[in-house]
Amino acid sequence: MKTVLLIGLGRFGRHIAMHLNLQGHQVMAVDDVEERVEAVLPFVTNAQIGDSTNGAFLESLGIRNFDVCIVAIGNDFQSSLETTSLLKELGAKMVVSRAATDVQEKFLLRNGADEVVYPEKQLAKWTAIRYTADHILDYIELDEEHTIFEITVPANWAGHSIGQIDIRKKYKINILGIKSNGKLELSVTPDTVLEADATMLVLGRNKDLQKCFRI
C-alpha cells in the first residue's frame, strides 16, 4: 500500500482515484473545484479544495509524507507546470505529471517531473496496434526496443509444443505465459503444447516480434 497525492480531479484524475482505491492505496485528492472533490470522496482517504499553485497550501499537505504525487491537471498547463515544480521544491519523493503534447512532456521533465504520462499519445498507439492486427489483444511497452504482447496462437503453431517450434532460438522471443479459458498459466516449459483457442504473453525486441507475427 502506498500513500498518493492526486492533484487534478477531471475525468482522468477521477479514474486514477477509482483504480487507486481498488488497489487499496491511501489517496489524498486535491482540486480547486468543489464539485470535482465531492465526486471522488467515495474513492479517496482524504480530499481538499485548494489551489495547487499556492506553495503554502501545498506545503500544508505534508508533501514529503507521500510516496507518489500525481499531477493529473489536464486543461491548464501553466498550473500543471507550476504544481510540478513546487512539488519537487517541497521535497516530493516521486512526481508523475500528465502531458498532452510532446512539448509539454519536455517542459514537465525539465521542471521537476520524475515521470510523465501522456494518455492521448499512449492510447492512440495502443489503438493503432490493437485494431490493425486482429491477432493482438493487448501489449505493454517496456522500453523503446522491447514489448510484451498478448497474442493469439498462430494457426500453424496450434497443437505443437514450444520445444517443437523452437520459438526462442528461431524467433528470439520468449513466451511468458499461456492464457486459456480466462486462466493464466505461467509455468511454461518446452513441453507445453499450444492450443488453438489460447493466447500467449510473448516478450521480445520489437523488430523480432514484428517479423514473427507480421505486425
C-alpha positions as protocol buffer text, in pm:
chain_id: "A"
residue {
  index: 1
  type: MET
  ca { x: 0 y: 0 z: 0 }
}
residue {
  index: 2
  type: LYS
  ca { x: 126 y: 347 z: -89 }
}
residue {
  index: 3
  type: THR
  ca { x: 27 y: 699 z: 5 }
}
residue {
  index: 4
  type: VAL
  ca { x: -62 y: 904 z: -301 }
}
residue {
  index: 5
  type: LEU
  ca { x: -130 y: 1273 z: -350 }
}
residue {
  index: 6
  type: LEU
  ca { x: -355 y: 1316 z: -652 }
}
residue {
  index: 7
  type: ILE
  ca { x: -391 y: 1670 z: -789 }
}
residue {
  index: 8
  type: GLY
  ca { x: -648 y: 1738 z: -1059 }
}
residue {
  index: 9
  type: LEU
  ca { x: -982 y: 1558 z: -1048 }
}
residue {
  index: 10
  type: GLY
  ca { x: -1117 y: 1584 z: -1401 }
}
residue {
  index: 11
  type: ARG
  ca { x: -1213 y: 1266 z: -1585 }
}
residue {
  index: 12
  type: PHE
  ca { x: -854 y: 1138 z: -1597 }
}
residue {
  index: 13
  type: GLY
  ca { x: -788 y: 1215 z: -1231 }
}
residue {
  index: 14
  type: ARG
  ca { x: -1119 y: 1065 z: -1123 }
}
residue {
  index: 15
  type: HIS
  ca { x: -1040 y: 738 z: -1299 }
}
residue {
  index: 16
  type: ILE
  ca { x: -697 y: 729 z: -1135 }
}
residue {
  index: 17
  type: ALA
  ca { x: -862 y: 777 z: -796 }
}
residue {
  index: 18
  type: MET
  ca { x: -1102 y: 490 z: -862 }
}
residue {
  index: 19
  type: HIS
  ca { x: -824 y: 250 z: -962 }
}
residue {
  index: 20
  type: LEU
  ca { x: -600 y: 351 z: -673 }
}
residue {
  index: 21
  type: ASN
  ca { x: -891 y: 278 z: -442 }
}
residue {
  index: 22
  type: LEU
  ca { x: -940 y: -67 z: -594 }
}
residue {
  index: 23
  type: GLN
  ca { x: -572 y: -138 z: -529 }
}
residue {
  index: 24
  type: GLY
  ca { x: -604 y: -37 z: -164 }
}
residue {
  index: 25
  type: HIS
  ca { x: -382 y: 271 z: -166 }
}
residue {
  index: 26
  type: GLN
  ca { x: -432 y: 574 z: 59 }
}
residue {
  index: 27
  type: VAL
  ca { x: -516 y: 876 z: -154 }
}
residue {
  index: 28
  type: MET
  ca { x: -530 y: 1246 z: -77 }
}
residue {
  index: 29
  type: ALA
  ca { x: -721 y: 1415 z: -360 }
}
residue {
  index: 30
  type: VAL
  ca { x: -695 y: 1787 z: -441 }
}
residue {
  index: 31
  type: ASP
  ca { x: -877 y: 2015 z: -684 }
}
residue {
  index: 32
  type: ASP
  ca { x: -987 y: 2378 z: -686 }
}
residue {
  index: 33
  type: VAL
  ca { x: -1343 y: 2286 z: -790 }
}
residue {
  index: 34
  type: GLU
  ca { x: -1568 y: 2169 z: -507 }
}
residue {
  index: 35
  type: GLU
  ca { x: -1792 y: 1952 z: -727 }
}
residue {
  index: 36
  type: ARG
  ca { x: -1494 y: 1751 z: -851 }
}
residue {
  index: 37
  type: VAL
  ca { x: -1369 y: 1694 z: -499 }
}
residue {
  index: 38
  type: GLU
  ca { x: -1710 y: 1576 z: -384 }
}
residue {
  index: 39
  type: ALA
  ca { x: -1732 y: 1336 z: -678 }
}
residue {
  index: 40
  type: VAL
  ca { x: -1421 y: 1140 z: -571 }
}
residue {
  index: 41
  type: LEU
  ca { x: -1494 y: 1126 z: -196 }
}
residue {
  index: 42
  type: PRO
  ca { x: -1612 y: 761 z: -214 }
}
residue {
  index: 43
  type: PHE
  ca { x: -1275 y: 657 z: -360 }
}
residue {
  index: 44
  type: VAL
  ca { x: -1019 y: 851 z: -153 }
}
residue {
  index: 45
  type: THR
  ca { x: -894 y: 866 z: 204 }
}
residue {
  index: 46
  type: ASN
  ca { x: -895 y: 1246 z: 226 }
}
residue {
  index: 47
  type: ALA
  ca { x: -973 y: 1534 z: -7 }
}
residue {
  index: 48
  type: GLN
  ca { x: -922 y: 1907 z: -5 }
}
residue {
  index: 49
  type: ILE
  ca { x: -1034 y: 2201 z: -213 }
}
residue {
  index: 50
  type: GLY
  ca { x: -740 y: 2425 z: -291 }
}
residue {
  index: 51
  type: ASP
  ca { x: -507 y: 2588 z: -543 }
}
residue {
  index: 52
  type: SER
  ca { x: -211 y: 2361 z: -613 }
}
residue {
  index: 53
  type: THR
  ca { x: -6 y: 2654 z: -747 }
}
residue {
  index: 54
  type: ASN
  ca { x: -9 y: 2804 z: -397 }
}
residue {
  index: 55
  type: GLY
  ca { x: 311 y: 2696 z: -225 }
}
residue {
  index: 56
  type: ALA
  ca { x: 176 y: 2747 z: 127 }
}
residue {
  index: 57
  type: PHE
  ca { x: -128 y: 2531 z: 51 }
}
residue {
  index: 58
  type: LEU
  ca { x: 84 y: 2251 z: -93 }
}
residue {
  index: 59
  type: GLU
  ca { x: 326 y: 2264 z: 196 }
}
residue {
  index: 60
  type: SER
  ca { x: 37 y: 2227 z: 442 }
}
residue {
  index: 61
  type: LEU
  ca { x: -40 y: 1886 z: 286 }
}
residue {
  index: 62
  type: GLY
  ca { x: 292 y: 1742 z: 404 }
}
residue {
  index: 63
  type: ILE
  ca { x: 437 y: 1664 z: 62 }
}
residue {
  index: 64
  type: ARG
  ca { x: 730 y: 1460 z: 198 }
}
residue {
  index: 65
  type: ASN
  ca { x: 487 y: 1210 z: 351 }
}
residue {
  index: 66
  type: PHE
  ca { x: 356 y: 1087 z: 16 }
}
residue {
  index: 67
  type: ASP
  ca { x: 517 y: 803 z: -177 }
}
residue {
  index: 68
  type: VAL
  ca { x: 390 y: 939 z: -508 }
}
residue {
  index: 69
  type: CYS
  ca { x: 248 y: 1274 z: -619 }
}
residue {
  index: 70
  type: ILE
  ca { x: 39 y: 1259 z: -937 }
}
residue {
  index: 71
  type: VAL
  ca { x: -39 y: 1582 z: -1122 }
}
residue {
  index: 72
  type: ALA
  ca { x: -341 y: 1497 z: -1338 }
}
residue {
  index: 73
  type: ILE
  ca { x: -432 y: 1855 z: -1436 }
}
residue {
  index: 74
  type: GLY
  ca { x: -539 y: 1843 z: -1799 }
}
residue {
  index: 75
  type: ASN
  ca { x: -682 y: 2177 z: -1907 }
}
residue {
  index: 76
  type: ASP
  ca { x: -435 y: 2429 z: -1762 }
}
residue {
  index: 77
  type: PHE
  ca { x: -75 y: 2351 z: -1849 }
}
residue {
  index: 78
  type: GLN
  ca { x: 62 y: 2653 z: -1666 }
}
residue {
  index: 79
  type: SER
  ca { x: -93 y: 2528 z: -1342 }
}
residue {
  index: 80
  type: SER
  ca { x: 34 y: 2178 z: -1408 }
}
residue {
  index: 81
  type: LEU
  ca { x: 387 y: 2305 z: -1465 }
}
residue {
  index: 82
  type: GLU
  ca { x: 385 y: 2528 z: -1157 }
}
residue {
  index: 83
  type: THR
  ca { x: 241 y: 2249 z: -943 }
}
residue {
  index: 84
  type: THR
  ca { x: 502 y: 2002 z: -1066 }
}
residue {
  index: 85
  type: SER
  ca { x: 785 y: 2244 z: -990 }
}
residue {
  index: 86
  type: LEU
  ca { x: 651 y: 2330 z: -644 }
}
residue {
  index: 87
  type: LEU
  ca { x: 609 y: 1966 z: -550 }
}
residue {
  index: 88
  type: LYS
  ca { x: 972 y: 1896 z: -627 }
}
residue {
  index: 89
  type: GLU
  ca { x: 1086 y: 2207 z: -439 }
}
residue {
  index: 90
  type: LEU
  ca { x: 888 y: 2089 z: -136 }
}
residue {
  index: 91
  type: GLY
  ca { x: 1067 y: 1755 z: -133 }
}
residue {
  index: 92
  type: ALA
  ca { x: 829 y: 1522 z: -316 }
}
residue {
  index: 93
  type: LYS
  ca { x: 978 y: 1173 z: -350 }
}
residue {
  index: 94
  type: MET
  ca { x: 821 y: 1097 z: -687 }
}
residue {
  index: 95
  type: VAL
  ca { x: 629 y: 1334 z: -915 }
}
residue {
  index: 96
  type: VAL
  ca { x: 428 y: 1194 z: -1206 }
}
residue {
  index: 97
  type: SER
  ca { x: 270 y: 1458 z: -1430 }
}
residue {
  index: 98
  type: ARG
  ca { x: 25 y: 1448 z: -1718 }
}
residue {
  index: 99
  type: ALA
  ca { x: 119 y: 1586 z: -2060 }
}
residue {
  index: 100
  type: ALA
  ca { x: -98 y: 1649 z: -2365 }
}
residue {
  index: 101
  type: THR
  ca { x: 181 y: 1728 z: -2616 }
}
residue {
  index: 102
  type: ASP
  ca { x: 546 y: 1642 z: -2674 }
}
residue {
  index: 103
  type: VAL
  ca { x: 646 y: 1997 z: -2582 }
}
residue {
  index: 104
  type: GLN
  ca { x: 458 y: 1975 z: -2251 }
}
residue {
  index: 105
  type: GLU
  ca { x: 631 y: 1647 z: -2176 }
}
residue {
  index: 106
  type: LYS
  ca { x: 974 y: 1808 z: -2222 }
}
residue {
  index: 107
  type: PHE
  ca { x: 888 y: 2109 z: -2004 }
}
residue {
  index: 108
  type: LEU
  ca { x: 748 y: 1891 z: -1726 }
}
residue {
  index: 109
  type: LEU
  ca { x: 1058 y: 1672 z: -1719 }
}
residue {
  index: 110
  type: ARG
  ca { x: 1280 y: 1981 z: -1704 }
}
residue {
  index: 111
  type: ASN
  ca { x: 1078 y: 2131 z: -1421 }
}
residue {
  index: 112
  type: GLY
  ca { x: 1060 y: 1854 z: -1165 }
}
residue {
  index: 113
  type: ALA
  ca { x: 859 y: 1563 z: -1306 }
}
residue {
  index: 114
  type: ASP
  ca { x: 1025 y: 1226 z: -1249 }
}
residue {
  index: 115
  type: GLU
  ca { x: 787 y: 1061 z: -1494 }
}
residue {
  index: 116
  type: VAL
  ca { x: 534 y: 1190 z: -1747 }
}
residue {
  index: 117
  type: VAL
  ca { x: 217 y: 1016 z: -1858 }
}
residue {
  index: 118
  type: TYR
  ca { x: 81 y: 1107 z: -2199 }
}
residue {
  index: 119
  type: PRO
  ca { x: -267 y: 944 z: -2212 }
}
residue {
  index: 120
  type: GLU
  ca { x: -372 y: 1058 z: -2559 }
}
residue {
  index: 121
  type: LYS
  ca { x: -45 y: 953 z: -2722 }
}
residue {
  index: 122
  type: GLN
  ca { x: -30 y: 622 z: -2537 }
}
residue {
  index: 123
  type: LEU
  ca { x: -393 y: 538 z: -2612 }
}
residue {
  index: 124
  type: ALA
  ca { x: -351 y: 637 z: -2977 }
}
residue {
  index: 125
  type: LYS
  ca { x: -57 y: 398 z: -3015 }
}
residue {
  index: 126
  type: TRP
  ca { x: -243 y: 120 z: -2835 }
}
residue {
  index: 127
  type: THR
  ca { x: -548 y: 170 z: -3057 }
}
residue {
  index: 128
  type: ALA
  ca { x: -342 y: 173 z: -3376 }
}
residue {
  index: 129
  type: ILE
  ca { x: -169 y: -153 z: -3286 }
}
residue {
  index: 130
  type: ARG
  ca { x: -471 y: -327 z: -3131 }
}
residue {
  index: 131
  type: TYR
  ca { x: -717 y: -263 z: -3412 }
}
residue {
  index: 132
  type: THR
  ca { x: -496 y: -307 z: -3717 }
}
residue {
  index: 133
  type: ALA
  ca { x: -371 y: -652 z: -3613 }
}
residue {
  index: 134
  type: ASP
  ca { x: -656 y: -892 z: -3545 }
}
residue {
  index: 135
  type: HIS
  ca { x: -439 y: -1136 z: -3352 }
}
residue {
  index: 136
  type: ILE
  ca { x: -306 y: -882 z: -3096 }
}
residue {
  index: 137
  type: LEU
  ca { x: -526 y: -842 z: -2787 }
}
residue {
  index: 138
  type: ASP
  ca { x: -306 y: -620 z: -2569 }
}
residue {
  index: 139
  type: TYR
  ca { x: 50 y: -501 z: -2526 }
}
residue {
  index: 140
  type: ILE
  ca { x: 286 y: -345 z: -2273 }
}
residue {
  index: 141
  type: GLU
  ca { x: 575 y: -134 z: -2399 }
}
residue {
  index: 142
  type: LEU
  ca { x: 873 y: -193 z: -2168 }
}
residue {
  index: 143
  type: ASP
  ca { x: 1110 y: 49 z: -2342 }
}
residue {
  index: 144
  type: GLU
  ca { x: 1182 y: 171 z: -2694 }
}
residue {
  index: 145
  type: GLU
  ca { x: 1301 y: -171 z: -2806 }
}
residue {
  index: 146
  type: HIS
  ca { x: 1109 y: -431 z: -2602 }
}
residue {
  index: 147
  type: THR
  ca { x: 738 y: -512 z: -2574 }
}
residue {
  index: 148
  type: ILE
  ca { x: 512 y: -775 z: -2422 }
}
residue {
  index: 149
  type: PHE
  ca { x: 221 y: -877 z: -2648 }
}
residue {
  index: 150
  type: GLU
  ca { x: -86 y: -1080 z: -2567 }
}
residue {
  index: 151
  type: ILE
  ca { x: -140 y: -1256 z: -2895 }
}
residue {
  index: 152
  type: THR
  ca { x: -349 y: -1541 z: -3031 }
}
residue {
  index: 153
  type: VAL
  ca { x: -169 y: -1866 z: -3106 }
}
residue {
  index: 154
  type: PRO
  ca { x: -82 y: -1875 z: -3479 }
}
residue {
  index: 155
  type: ALA
  ca { x: -271 y: -2148 z: -3664 }
}
residue {
  index: 156
  type: ASN
  ca { x: 47 y: -2328 z: -3769 }
}
residue {
  index: 157
  type: TRP
  ca { x: 167 y: -2339 z: -3405 }
}
residue {
  index: 158
  type: ALA
  ca { x: -151 y: -2491 z: -3261 }
}
residue {
  index: 159
  type: GLY
  ca { x: -110 y: -2850 z: -3143 }
}
residue {
  index: 160
  type: HIS
  ca { x: 268 y: -2825 z: -3122 }
}
residue {
  index: 161
  type: SER
  ca { x: 485 y: -2788 z: -2815 }
}
residue {
  index: 162
  type: ILE
  ca { x: 702 y: -2483 z: -2755 }
}
residue {
  index: 163
  type: GLY
  ca { x: 1007 y: -2704 z: -2786 }
}
residue {
  index: 164
  type: GLN
  ca { x: 896 y: -2843 z: -3122 }
}
residue {
  index: 165
  type: ILE
  ca { x: 852 y: -2496 z: -3263 }
}
residue {
  index: 166
  type: ASP
  ca { x: 1187 y: -2394 z: -3109 }
}
residue {
  index: 167
  type: ILE
  ca { x: 1045 y: -2047 z: -3056 }
}
residue {
  index: 168
  type: ARG
  ca { x: 1326 y: -1888 z: -2856 }
}
residue {
  index: 169
  type: LYS
  ca { x: 1605 y: -1998 z: -3089 }
}
residue {
  index: 170
  type: LYS
  ca { x: 1420 y: -1949 z: -3417 }
}
residue {
  index: 171
  type: TYR
  ca { x: 1237 y: -1624 z: -3341 }
}
residue {
  index: 172
  type: LYS
  ca { x: 1436 y: -1475 z: -3048 }
}
residue {
  index: 173
  type: ILE
  ca { x: 1121 y: -1425 z: -2841 }
}
residue {
  index: 174
  type: ASN
  ca { x: 1013 y: -1564 z: -2503 }
}
residue {
  index: 175
  type: ILE
  ca { x: 671 y: -1700 z: -2410 }
}
residue {
  index: 176
  type: LEU
  ca { x: 598 y: -1577 z: -2057 }
}
residue {
  index: 177
  type: GLY
  ca { x: 260 y: -1738 z: -2012 }
}
residue {
  index: 178
  type: ILE
  ca { x: -39 y: -1906 z: -2174 }
}
residue {
  index: 179
  type: LYS
  ca { x: -395 y: -1788 z: -2115 }
}
residue {
  index: 180
  type: SER
  ca { x: -681 y: -2029 z: -2169 }
}
residue {
  index: 181
  type: ASN
  ca { x: -1045 y: -2003 z: -2056 }
}
residue {
  index: 182
  type: GLY
  ca { x: -961 y: -1687 z: -1862 }
}
residue {
  index: 183
  type: LYS
  ca { x: -683 y: -1854 z: -1662 }
}
residue {
  index: 184
  type: LEU
  ca { x: -318 y: -1757 z: -1696 }
}
residue {
  index: 185
  type: GLU
  ca { x: -55 y: -2030 z: -1669 }
}
residue {
  index: 186
  type: LEU
  ca { x: 298 y: -1902 z: -1607 }
}
residue {
  index: 187
  type: SER
  ca { x: 467 y: -2240 z: -1568 }
}
residue {
  index: 188
  type: VAL
  ca { x: 566 y: -2267 z: -1933 }
}
residue {
  index: 189
  type: THR
  ca { x: 814 y: -2535 z: -2041 }
}
residue {
  index: 190
  type: PRO
  ca { x: 941 y: -2668 z: -2376 }
}
residue {
  index: 191
  type: ASP
  ca { x: 680 y: -2947 z: -2339 }
}
residue {
  index: 192
  type: THR
  ca { x: 389 y: -2702 z: -2310 }
}
residue {
  index: 193
  type: VAL
  ca { x: 151 y: -2760 z: -2602 }
}
residue {
  index: 194
  type: LEU
  ca { x: -8 y: -2456 z: -2762 }
}
residue {
  index: 195
  type: GLU
  ca { x: -383 y: -2480 z: -2812 }
}
residue {
  index: 196
  type: ALA
  ca { x: -568 y: -2305 z: -3092 }
}
residue {
  index: 197
  type: ASP
  ca { x: -812 y: -2124 z: -2860 }
}
residue {
  index: 198
  type: ALA
  ca { x: -541 y: -1993 z: -2624 }
}
residue {
  index: 199
  type: THR
  ca { x: -348 y: -1669 z: -2619 }
}
residue {
  index: 200
  type: MET
  ca { x: 19 y: -1617 z: -2537 }
}
residue {
  index: 201
  type: LEU
  ca { x: 212 y: -1350 z: -2349 }
}
residue {
  index: 202
  type: VAL
  ca { x: 527 y: -1305 z: -2555 }
}
residue {
  index: 203
  type: LEU
  ca { x: 829 y: -1086 z: -2482 }
}
residue {
  index: 204
  type: GLY
  ca { x: 1090 y: -974 z: -2728 }
}
residue {
  index: 205
  type: ARG
  ca { x: 1250 y: -696 z: -2925 }
}
residue {
  index: 206
  type: ASN
  ca { x: 1001 y: -505 z: -3135 }
}
residue {
  index: 207
  type: LYS
  ca { x: 1167 y: -596 z: -3465 }
}
residue {
  index: 208
  type: ASP
  ca { x: 1167 y: -966 z: -3377 }
}
residue {
  index: 209
  type: LEU
  ca { x: 802 y: -959 z: -3269 }
}
residue {
  index: 210
  type: GLN
  ca { x: 704 y: -770 z: -3583 }
}
residue {
  index: 211
  type: LYS
  ca { x: 884 y: -1020 z: -3802 }
}
residue {
  index: 212
  type: CYS
  ca { x: 748 y: -1326 z: -3624 }
}
residue {
  index: 213
  type: PHE
  ca { x: 385 y: -1219 z: -3605 }
}
residue {
  index: 214
  type: ARG
  ca { x: 375 y: -993 z: -3913 }
}
residue {
  index: 215
  type: ILE
  ca { x: 276 y: -689 z: -3707 }
}
